[in-house]
Short mmCIF file of C-alpha atoms in Angstrom, two decimals:
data_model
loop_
_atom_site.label_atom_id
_atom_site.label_comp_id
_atom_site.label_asym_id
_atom_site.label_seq_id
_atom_site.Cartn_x
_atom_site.Cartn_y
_atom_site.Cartn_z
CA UNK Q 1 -72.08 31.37 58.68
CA UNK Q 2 -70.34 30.18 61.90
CA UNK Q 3 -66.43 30.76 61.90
CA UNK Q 4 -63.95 27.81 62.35
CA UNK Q 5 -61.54 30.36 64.04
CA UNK Q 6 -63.09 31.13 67.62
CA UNK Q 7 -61.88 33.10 70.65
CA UNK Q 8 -61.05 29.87 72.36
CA UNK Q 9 -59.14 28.99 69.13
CA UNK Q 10 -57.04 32.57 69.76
CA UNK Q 11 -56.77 32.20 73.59
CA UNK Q 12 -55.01 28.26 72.71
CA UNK Q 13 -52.60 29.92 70.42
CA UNK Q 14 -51.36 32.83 72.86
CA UNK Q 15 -50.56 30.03 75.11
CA UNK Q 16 -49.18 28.03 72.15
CA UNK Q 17 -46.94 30.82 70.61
CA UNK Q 18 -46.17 32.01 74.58
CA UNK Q 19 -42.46 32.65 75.16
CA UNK Q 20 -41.53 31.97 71.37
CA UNK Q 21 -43.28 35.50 69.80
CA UNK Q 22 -42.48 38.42 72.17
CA UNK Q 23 -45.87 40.05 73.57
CA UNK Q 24 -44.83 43.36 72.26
CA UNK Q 25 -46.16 46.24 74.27
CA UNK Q 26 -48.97 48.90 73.92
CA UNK Q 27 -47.86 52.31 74.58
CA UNK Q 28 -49.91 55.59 74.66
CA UNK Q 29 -48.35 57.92 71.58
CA UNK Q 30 -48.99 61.44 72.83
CA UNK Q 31 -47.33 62.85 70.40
CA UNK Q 32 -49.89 61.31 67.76
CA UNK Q 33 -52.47 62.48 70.24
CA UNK Q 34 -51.63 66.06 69.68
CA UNK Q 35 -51.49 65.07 65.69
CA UNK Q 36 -54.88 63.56 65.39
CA UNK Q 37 -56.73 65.29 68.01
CA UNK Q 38 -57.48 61.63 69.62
CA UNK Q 39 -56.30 59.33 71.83
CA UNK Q 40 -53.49 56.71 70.29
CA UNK Q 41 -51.86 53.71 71.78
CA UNK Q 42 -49.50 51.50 69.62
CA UNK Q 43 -49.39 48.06 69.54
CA UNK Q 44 -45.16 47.54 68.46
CA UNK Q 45 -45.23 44.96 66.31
CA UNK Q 46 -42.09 45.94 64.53
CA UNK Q 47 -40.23 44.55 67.83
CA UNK Q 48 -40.96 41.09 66.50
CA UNK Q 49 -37.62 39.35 66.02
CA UNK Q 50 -38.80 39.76 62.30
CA UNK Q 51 -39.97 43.31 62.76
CA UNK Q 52 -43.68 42.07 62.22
CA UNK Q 53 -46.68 40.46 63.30
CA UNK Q 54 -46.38 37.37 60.89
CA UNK Q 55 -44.43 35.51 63.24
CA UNK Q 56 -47.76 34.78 65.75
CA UNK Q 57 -49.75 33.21 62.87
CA UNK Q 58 -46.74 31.30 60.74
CA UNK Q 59 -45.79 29.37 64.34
CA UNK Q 60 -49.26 28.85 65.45
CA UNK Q 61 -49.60 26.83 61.96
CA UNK Q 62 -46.36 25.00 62.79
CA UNK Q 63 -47.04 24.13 66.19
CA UNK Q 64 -50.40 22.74 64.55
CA UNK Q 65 -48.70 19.91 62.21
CA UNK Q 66 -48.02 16.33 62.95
CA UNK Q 67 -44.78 14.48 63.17
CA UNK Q 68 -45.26 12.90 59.47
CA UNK Q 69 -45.72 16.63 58.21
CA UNK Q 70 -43.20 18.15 59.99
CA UNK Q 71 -40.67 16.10 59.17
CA UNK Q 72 -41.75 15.88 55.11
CA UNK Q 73 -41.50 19.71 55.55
CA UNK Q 74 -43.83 22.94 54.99
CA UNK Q 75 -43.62 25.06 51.71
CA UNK Q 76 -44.77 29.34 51.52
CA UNK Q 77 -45.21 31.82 48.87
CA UNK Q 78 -44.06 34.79 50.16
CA UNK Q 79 -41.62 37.87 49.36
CA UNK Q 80 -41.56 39.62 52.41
CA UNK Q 81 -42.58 39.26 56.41
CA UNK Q 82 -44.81 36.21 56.18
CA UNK Q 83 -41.03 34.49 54.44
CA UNK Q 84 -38.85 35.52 57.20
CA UNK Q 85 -41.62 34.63 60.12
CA UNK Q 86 -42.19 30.88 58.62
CA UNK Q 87 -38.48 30.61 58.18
CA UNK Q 88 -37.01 31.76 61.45
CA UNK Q 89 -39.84 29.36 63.30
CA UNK Q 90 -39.66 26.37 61.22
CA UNK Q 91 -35.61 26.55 61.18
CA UNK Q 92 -36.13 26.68 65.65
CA UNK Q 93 -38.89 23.89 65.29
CA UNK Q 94 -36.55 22.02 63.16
CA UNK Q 95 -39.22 21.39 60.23
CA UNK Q 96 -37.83 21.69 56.89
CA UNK Q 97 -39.02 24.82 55.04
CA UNK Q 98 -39.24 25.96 51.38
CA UNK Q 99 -40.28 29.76 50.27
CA UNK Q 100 -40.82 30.43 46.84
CA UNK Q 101 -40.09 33.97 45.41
CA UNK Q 102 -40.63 35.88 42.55
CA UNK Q 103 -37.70 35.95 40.78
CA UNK Q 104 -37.22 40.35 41.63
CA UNK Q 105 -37.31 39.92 45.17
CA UNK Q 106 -34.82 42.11 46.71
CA UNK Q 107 -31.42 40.10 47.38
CA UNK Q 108 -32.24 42.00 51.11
CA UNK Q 109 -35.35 39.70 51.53
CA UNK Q 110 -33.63 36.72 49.79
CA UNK Q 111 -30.76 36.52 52.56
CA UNK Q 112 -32.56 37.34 55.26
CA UNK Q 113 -34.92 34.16 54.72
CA UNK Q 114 -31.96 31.98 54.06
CA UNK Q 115 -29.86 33.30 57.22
CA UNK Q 116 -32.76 31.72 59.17
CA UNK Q 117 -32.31 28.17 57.19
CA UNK Q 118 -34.80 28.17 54.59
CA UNK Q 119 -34.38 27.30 51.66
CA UNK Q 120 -35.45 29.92 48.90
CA UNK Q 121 -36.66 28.97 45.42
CA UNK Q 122 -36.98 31.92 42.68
CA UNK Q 123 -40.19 30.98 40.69
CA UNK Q 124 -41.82 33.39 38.06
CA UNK Q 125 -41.74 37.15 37.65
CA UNK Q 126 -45.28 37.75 40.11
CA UNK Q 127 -46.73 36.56 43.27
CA UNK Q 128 -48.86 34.26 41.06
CA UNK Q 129 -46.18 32.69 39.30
CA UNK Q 130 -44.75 32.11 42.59
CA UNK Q 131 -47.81 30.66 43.97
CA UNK Q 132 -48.19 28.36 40.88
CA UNK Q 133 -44.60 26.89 41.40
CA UNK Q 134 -45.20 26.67 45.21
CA UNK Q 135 -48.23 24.40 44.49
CA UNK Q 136 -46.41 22.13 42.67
CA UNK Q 137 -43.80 21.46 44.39
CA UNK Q 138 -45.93 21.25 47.52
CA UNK Q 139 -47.56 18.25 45.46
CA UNK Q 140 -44.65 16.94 43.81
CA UNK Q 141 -42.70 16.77 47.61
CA UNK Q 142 -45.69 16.88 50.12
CA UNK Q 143 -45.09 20.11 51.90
CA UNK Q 144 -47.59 21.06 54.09
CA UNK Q 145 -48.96 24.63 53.23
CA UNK Q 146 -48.15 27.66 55.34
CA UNK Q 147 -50.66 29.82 53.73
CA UNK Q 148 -49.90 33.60 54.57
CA UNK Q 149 -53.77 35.13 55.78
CA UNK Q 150 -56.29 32.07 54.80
CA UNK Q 151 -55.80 29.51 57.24
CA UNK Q 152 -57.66 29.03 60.21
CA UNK Q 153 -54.30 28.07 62.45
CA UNK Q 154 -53.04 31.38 60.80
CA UNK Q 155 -55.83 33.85 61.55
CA UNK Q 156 -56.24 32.32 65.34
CA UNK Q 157 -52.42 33.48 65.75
CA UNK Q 158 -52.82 36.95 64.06
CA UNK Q 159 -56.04 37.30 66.80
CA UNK Q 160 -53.62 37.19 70.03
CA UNK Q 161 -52.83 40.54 68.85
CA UNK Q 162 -55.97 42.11 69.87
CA UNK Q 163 -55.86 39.71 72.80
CA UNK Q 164 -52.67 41.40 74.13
CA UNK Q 165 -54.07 45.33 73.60
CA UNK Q 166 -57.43 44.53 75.12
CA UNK Q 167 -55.70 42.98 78.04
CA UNK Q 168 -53.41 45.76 78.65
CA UNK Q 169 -56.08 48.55 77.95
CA UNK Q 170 -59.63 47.41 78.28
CA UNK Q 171 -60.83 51.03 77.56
CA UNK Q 172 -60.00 50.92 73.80
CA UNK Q 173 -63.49 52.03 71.62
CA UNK Q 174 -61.91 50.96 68.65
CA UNK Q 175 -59.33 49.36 66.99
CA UNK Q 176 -57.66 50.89 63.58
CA UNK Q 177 -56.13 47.29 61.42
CA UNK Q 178 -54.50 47.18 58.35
CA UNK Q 179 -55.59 44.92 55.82
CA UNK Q 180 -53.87 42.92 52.91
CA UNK Q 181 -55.06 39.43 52.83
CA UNK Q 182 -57.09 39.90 55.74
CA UNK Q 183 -55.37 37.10 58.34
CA UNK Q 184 -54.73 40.06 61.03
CA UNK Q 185 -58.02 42.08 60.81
CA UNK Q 186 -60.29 38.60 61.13
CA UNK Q 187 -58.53 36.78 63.68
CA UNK Q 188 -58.22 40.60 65.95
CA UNK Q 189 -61.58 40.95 64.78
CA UNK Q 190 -62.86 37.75 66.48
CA UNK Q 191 -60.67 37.90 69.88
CA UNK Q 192 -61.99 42.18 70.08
CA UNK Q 193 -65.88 41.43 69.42
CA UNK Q 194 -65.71 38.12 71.59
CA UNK Q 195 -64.21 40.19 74.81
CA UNK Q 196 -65.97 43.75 74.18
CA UNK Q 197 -68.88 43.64 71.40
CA UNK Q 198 -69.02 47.02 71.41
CA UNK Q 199 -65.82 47.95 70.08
CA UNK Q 200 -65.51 49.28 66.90
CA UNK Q 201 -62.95 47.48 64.37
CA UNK Q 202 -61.87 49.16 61.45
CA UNK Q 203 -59.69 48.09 58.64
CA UNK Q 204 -57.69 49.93 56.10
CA UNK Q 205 -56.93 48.99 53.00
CA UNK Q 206 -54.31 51.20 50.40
CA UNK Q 207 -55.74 53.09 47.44
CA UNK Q 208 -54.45 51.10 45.05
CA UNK Q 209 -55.41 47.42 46.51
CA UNK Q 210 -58.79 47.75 47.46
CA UNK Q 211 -59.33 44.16 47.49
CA UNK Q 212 -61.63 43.79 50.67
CA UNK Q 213 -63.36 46.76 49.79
CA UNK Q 214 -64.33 45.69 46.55
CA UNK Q 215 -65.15 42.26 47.91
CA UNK Q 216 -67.32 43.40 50.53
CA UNK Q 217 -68.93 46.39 48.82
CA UNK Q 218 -69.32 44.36 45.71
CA UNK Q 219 -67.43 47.20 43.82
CA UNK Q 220 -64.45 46.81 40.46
CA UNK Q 221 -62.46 49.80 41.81
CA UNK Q 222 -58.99 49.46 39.59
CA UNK Q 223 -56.45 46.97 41.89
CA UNK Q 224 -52.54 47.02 41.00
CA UNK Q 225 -49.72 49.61 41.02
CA UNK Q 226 -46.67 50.55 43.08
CA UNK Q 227 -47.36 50.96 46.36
CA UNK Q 228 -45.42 52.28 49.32
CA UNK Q 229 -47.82 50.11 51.48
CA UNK Q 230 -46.64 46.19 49.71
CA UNK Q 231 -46.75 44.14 52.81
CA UNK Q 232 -50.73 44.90 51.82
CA UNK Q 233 -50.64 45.04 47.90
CA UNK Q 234 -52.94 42.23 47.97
CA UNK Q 235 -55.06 41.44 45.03
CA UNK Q 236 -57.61 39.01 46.16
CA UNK Q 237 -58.39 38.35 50.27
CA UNK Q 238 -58.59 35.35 51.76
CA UNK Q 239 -61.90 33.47 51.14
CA UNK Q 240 -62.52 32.90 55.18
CA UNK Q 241 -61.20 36.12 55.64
CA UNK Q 242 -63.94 37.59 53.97
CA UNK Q 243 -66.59 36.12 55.28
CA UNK Q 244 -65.23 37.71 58.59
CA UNK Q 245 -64.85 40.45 57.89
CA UNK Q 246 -67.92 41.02 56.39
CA UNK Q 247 -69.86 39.65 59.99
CA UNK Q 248 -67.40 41.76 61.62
CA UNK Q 249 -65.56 44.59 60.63
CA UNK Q 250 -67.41 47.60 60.73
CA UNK Q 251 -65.67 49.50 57.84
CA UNK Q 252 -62.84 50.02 55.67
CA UNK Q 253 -61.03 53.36 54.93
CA UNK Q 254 -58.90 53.63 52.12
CA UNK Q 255 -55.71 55.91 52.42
CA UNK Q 256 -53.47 57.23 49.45
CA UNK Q 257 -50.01 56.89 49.30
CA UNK Q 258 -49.36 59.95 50.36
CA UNK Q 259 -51.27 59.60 53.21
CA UNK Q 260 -48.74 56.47 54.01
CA UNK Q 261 -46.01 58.66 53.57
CA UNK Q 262 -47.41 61.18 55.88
CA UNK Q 263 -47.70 58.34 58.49
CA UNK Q 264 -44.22 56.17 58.13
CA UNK Q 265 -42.80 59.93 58.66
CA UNK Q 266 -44.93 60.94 61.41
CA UNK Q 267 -43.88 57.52 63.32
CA UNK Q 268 -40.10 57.88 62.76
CA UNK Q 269 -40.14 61.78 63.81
CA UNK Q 270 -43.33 61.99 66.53
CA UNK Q 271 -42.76 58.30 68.18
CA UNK Q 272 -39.04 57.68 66.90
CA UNK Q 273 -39.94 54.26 65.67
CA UNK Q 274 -39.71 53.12 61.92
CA UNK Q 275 -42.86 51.87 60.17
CA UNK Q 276 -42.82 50.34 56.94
CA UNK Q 277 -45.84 51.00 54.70
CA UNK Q 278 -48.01 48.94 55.35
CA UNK Q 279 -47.44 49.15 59.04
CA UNK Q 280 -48.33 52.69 59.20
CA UNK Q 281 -51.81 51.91 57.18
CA UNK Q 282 -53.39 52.32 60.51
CA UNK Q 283 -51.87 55.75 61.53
CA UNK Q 284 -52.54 57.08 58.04
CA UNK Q 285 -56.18 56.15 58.42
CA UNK Q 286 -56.51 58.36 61.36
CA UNK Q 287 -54.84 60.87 59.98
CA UNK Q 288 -56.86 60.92 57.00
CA UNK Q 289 -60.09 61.34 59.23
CA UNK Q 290 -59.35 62.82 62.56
CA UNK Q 291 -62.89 63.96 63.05
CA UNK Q 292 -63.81 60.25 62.80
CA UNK Q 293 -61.86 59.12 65.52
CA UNK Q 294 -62.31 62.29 67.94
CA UNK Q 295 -63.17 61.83 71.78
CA UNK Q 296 -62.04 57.77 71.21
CA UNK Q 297 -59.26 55.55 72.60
CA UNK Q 298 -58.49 53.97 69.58
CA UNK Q 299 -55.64 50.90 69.27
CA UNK Q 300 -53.17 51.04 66.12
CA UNK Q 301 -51.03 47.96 64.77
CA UNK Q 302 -47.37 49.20 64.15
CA UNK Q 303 -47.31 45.61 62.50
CA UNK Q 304 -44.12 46.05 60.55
CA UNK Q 305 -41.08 47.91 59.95
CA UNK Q 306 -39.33 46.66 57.21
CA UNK Q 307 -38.58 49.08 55.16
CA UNK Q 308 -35.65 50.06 53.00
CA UNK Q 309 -33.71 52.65 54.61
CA UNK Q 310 -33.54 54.53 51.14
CA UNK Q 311 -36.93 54.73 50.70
CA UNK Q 312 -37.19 55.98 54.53
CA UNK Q 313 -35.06 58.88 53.69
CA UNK Q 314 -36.64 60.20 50.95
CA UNK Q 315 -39.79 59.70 52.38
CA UNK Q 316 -38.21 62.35 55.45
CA UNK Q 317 -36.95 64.38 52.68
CA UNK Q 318 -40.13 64.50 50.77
CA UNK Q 319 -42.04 65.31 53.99
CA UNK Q 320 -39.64 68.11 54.42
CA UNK Q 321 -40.62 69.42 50.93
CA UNK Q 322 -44.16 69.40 51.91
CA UNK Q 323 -43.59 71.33 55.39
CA UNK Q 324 -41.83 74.00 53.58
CA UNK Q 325 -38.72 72.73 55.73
CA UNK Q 326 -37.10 72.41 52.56
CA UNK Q 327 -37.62 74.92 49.25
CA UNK Q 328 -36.34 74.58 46.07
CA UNK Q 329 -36.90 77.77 44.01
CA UNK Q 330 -35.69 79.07 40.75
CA UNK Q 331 -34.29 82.66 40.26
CA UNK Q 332 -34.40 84.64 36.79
CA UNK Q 333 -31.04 87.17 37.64
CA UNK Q 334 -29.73 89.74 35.88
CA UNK Q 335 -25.93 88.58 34.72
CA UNK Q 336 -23.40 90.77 36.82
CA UNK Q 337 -20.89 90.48 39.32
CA UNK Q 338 -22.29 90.44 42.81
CA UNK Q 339 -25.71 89.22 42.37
CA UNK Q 340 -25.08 85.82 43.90
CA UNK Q 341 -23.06 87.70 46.61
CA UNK Q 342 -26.78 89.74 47.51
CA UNK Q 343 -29.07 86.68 47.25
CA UNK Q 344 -27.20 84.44 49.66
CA UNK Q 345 -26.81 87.33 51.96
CA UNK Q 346 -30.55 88.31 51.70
CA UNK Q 347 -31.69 84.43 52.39
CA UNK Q 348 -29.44 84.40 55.25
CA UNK Q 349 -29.82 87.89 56.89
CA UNK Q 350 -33.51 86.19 56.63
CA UNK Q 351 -32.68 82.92 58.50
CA UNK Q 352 -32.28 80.51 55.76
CA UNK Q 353 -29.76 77.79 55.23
CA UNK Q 354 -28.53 77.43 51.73
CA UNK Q 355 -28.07 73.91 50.75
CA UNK Q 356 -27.30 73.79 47.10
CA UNK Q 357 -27.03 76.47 44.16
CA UNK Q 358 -26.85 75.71 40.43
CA UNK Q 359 -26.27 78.65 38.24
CA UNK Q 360 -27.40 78.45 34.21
CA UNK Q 361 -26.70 81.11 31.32
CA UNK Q 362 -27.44 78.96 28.60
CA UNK Q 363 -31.29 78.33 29.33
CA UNK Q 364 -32.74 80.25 25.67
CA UNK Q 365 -35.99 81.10 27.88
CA UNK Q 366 -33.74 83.57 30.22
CA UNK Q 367 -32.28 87.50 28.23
CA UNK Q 368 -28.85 86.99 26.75
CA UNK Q 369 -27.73 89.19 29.56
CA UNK Q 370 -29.24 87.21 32.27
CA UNK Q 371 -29.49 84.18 34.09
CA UNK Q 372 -31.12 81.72 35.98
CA UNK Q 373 -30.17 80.52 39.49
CA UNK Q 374 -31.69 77.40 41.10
CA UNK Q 375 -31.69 77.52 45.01
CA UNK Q 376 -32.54 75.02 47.72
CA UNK Q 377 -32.73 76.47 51.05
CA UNK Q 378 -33.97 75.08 54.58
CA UNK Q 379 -36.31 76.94 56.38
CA UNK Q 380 -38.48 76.69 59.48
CA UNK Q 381 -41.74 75.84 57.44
CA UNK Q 382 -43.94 77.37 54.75
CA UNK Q 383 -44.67 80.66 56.53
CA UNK Q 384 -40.94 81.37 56.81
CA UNK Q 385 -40.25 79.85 53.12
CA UNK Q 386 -43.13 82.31 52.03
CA UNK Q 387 -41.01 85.70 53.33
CA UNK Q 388 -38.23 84.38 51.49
CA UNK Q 389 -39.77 84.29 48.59
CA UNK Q 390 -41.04 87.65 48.89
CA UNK Q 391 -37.97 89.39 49.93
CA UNK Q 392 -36.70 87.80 46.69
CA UNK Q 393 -39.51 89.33 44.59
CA UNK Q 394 -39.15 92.71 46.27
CA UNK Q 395 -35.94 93.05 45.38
CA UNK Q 396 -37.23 92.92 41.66
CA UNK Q 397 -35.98 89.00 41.71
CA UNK Q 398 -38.64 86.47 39.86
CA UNK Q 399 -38.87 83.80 41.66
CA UNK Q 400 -40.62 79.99 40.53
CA UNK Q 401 -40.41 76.68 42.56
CA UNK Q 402 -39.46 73.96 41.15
CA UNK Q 403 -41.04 70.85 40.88
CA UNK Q 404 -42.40 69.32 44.03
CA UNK Q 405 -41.37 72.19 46.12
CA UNK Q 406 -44.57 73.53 46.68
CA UNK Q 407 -46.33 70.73 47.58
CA UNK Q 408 -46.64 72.30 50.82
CA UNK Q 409 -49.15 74.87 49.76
CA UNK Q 410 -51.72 71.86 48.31
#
């Protein structure tokens, strides 16, 4: 089956979309080198005016319509990037736009779509619902459809990414995409295999949305949940997506959440550049499978960073946890003056930073004449949090971790 998207169709809209989406750079990460035992350059999507790749595929469509449907307006079912990039385009374009949103959106999302002159309509408590309202008013008002992934118009201007990396490093053996509907991997599919057949596209999907997987596999692995990754919680790809990838994407790899995690924190502390979820999909695919990937150039898409900054710090924290950087443990003490006095010396004659005691004598599971004493300390990493531990227990000190602390040792 022949494609209505072709590289000609990509090379029109880079010259279309020229001036209007920034042509973000690819830089080599050599930081992420030394992490994956490869060789990484990172397409910065995030720099987008919207922080993410949406924008090339939303205008493209724009620039597509006639007079009589810009000026009746375009309509979009979206609660994240693909909102922002349709709004901030059709507001420059002057073209009327409506996004429909599930009524929980974040009030974060909301404004940002209005600031750039949308107008936002909260419709239903899902992404369905929200599509369902979006359809009728598209037919009740005649909006014109700005689909977010299956649209030809769309999937040509998602393709000038690969365009842009293959021009500024021919060399690349393969390129590492993340996949929710599956606009970005087909159209960077067709522009990579149309200039270098040989190179190797890979998509990645999260573990809990394995929609292309499944579609291409022919598999029922379970699809829903709460994912770090949501710009690609996707529940069922793009029909012409599909079919492209299935002609042309060599394989999908599916990466956990905390394999995301590992990623969005390994981009904000190796590269010092944020990474929302989904835009780290890429990275945590690599990461997941380094031996994959060895002696290759292979080409990520940083292609988003919105993320809450919340989230972003617990994610650091959590990392922390995992490293050992940060140990929570909990000490069964004998009840008498001075004790406290001896364990914070110990931990700090050892190097340790105490960050936060809490001391209980009314936990039935600890003597009548003892106590317990809960202790987060910073260290420099499991090794160091180890000898703690131990001078604790020498000491005749039992010592537990608490929840989540020793995820380090997994």
């Amino acid at each position: 089956m022949s494609s209505p998207v072709t590289i000609d169709a990509i090379r029109q809209a880079a010259k279309a979309i020229e001036g209007a989406v920034l042509r973000t750079p690819l830089l080599p990460a050599r930081h992420l080198d030394v992490l994956t035992g490869t060789r990484i350059f990172v397409k910065y999507e995030n720099m987008q005016d919207t922080n993410a790749f949406k924008e090339r595929g939303a205008l493209n469509k724009l620039l597509s319509l006639s007079k009589a449907e810009q000026s009746k307006g375009v309509i979009a079912m979206s609660a994240g990037n693909h909102a922002q990039a349709v709004a901030l385009h059709a507001g420059r374009l002057g073209i009327p736009a409506v996004i429909v949103m599930p009524k929980h959106t974040p009030h974060v999302k909301i404004s940002a779509t209005e600031a750039y002159g949308a107008t936002v309509v909260l419709a239903g408590e899902t992404v369905d619902d929200a599509r369902e309202e979006a359809d009728r008013l598209a037919k009740e008002h005649g909006y014109t459809w700005v689909h977010p992934y299956d649209d030809p118009w769309v999937i040509a201007g998602q393709g000038t990414i690969a365009l842009e990396m293959l021009e500024d490093q021919p060399d690349l053996d393969v390129l590492v995409v993340p996949i929710g509907g599956g606009g970005m991997v087909a159209g960077m599919a067709i522009a990579a295999k149309a200039l270098k057949p040989s190179i190797e596209i890979i998509g990645v999907e999260a573990e809990l949305f394995p929609s292309m997987h499944n579609a291409l596999a022919g598999l029922d692995r379970p699809i829903g949940g709460n994912t770090l990754a949501e710009g690609i919680a996707v529940r069922r790809v793009g029909t012409l997506n599909r079919q492209i990838a299935k002609d042309l994407v060599d394989d999908i790899i599916i990466v956990s959440e905390t394999q995301i995690e590992q990623a969005v924190n390994a981009y904000l502390t190796q590269q010092k550049t944020i990474a929302e979820g989904a835009g780290a999909a890429g990275l945590a695919a690599v990461m997941a499978q380094p031996e994959r990937f060895k002696g290759k150039q292979v080409g990520l898409v940083l292609c988003g960073g919105n993320i809450d900054p919340r989230l972003l710090t617990s994610i650091m924290l959590r990392e922390l946890v995992r490293s050992g950087n940060i140990m929570s443990i909990r000490c069964t003490i004998p009840d008498r003056p001075g004790i406290l006095g001896e364990i914070s010396t110990l931990i700090g004659n050892l190097g340790g930073n105490i960050l936060e005691v809490s001391h209980h004598r009314l936990f039935l599971d600890v003597p009548a004449k003892g106590a317990t004493l809960d202790v987060t300390v910073e260290t420099r990493g499991s090794a160091h949090a180890d000898t703690i531990v131990k001078a604790l227990e020498d000491k005749g000190i039992s010592v537990s971790h608490l929840m989540g602390s020793d995820l380090h040792r997994n």
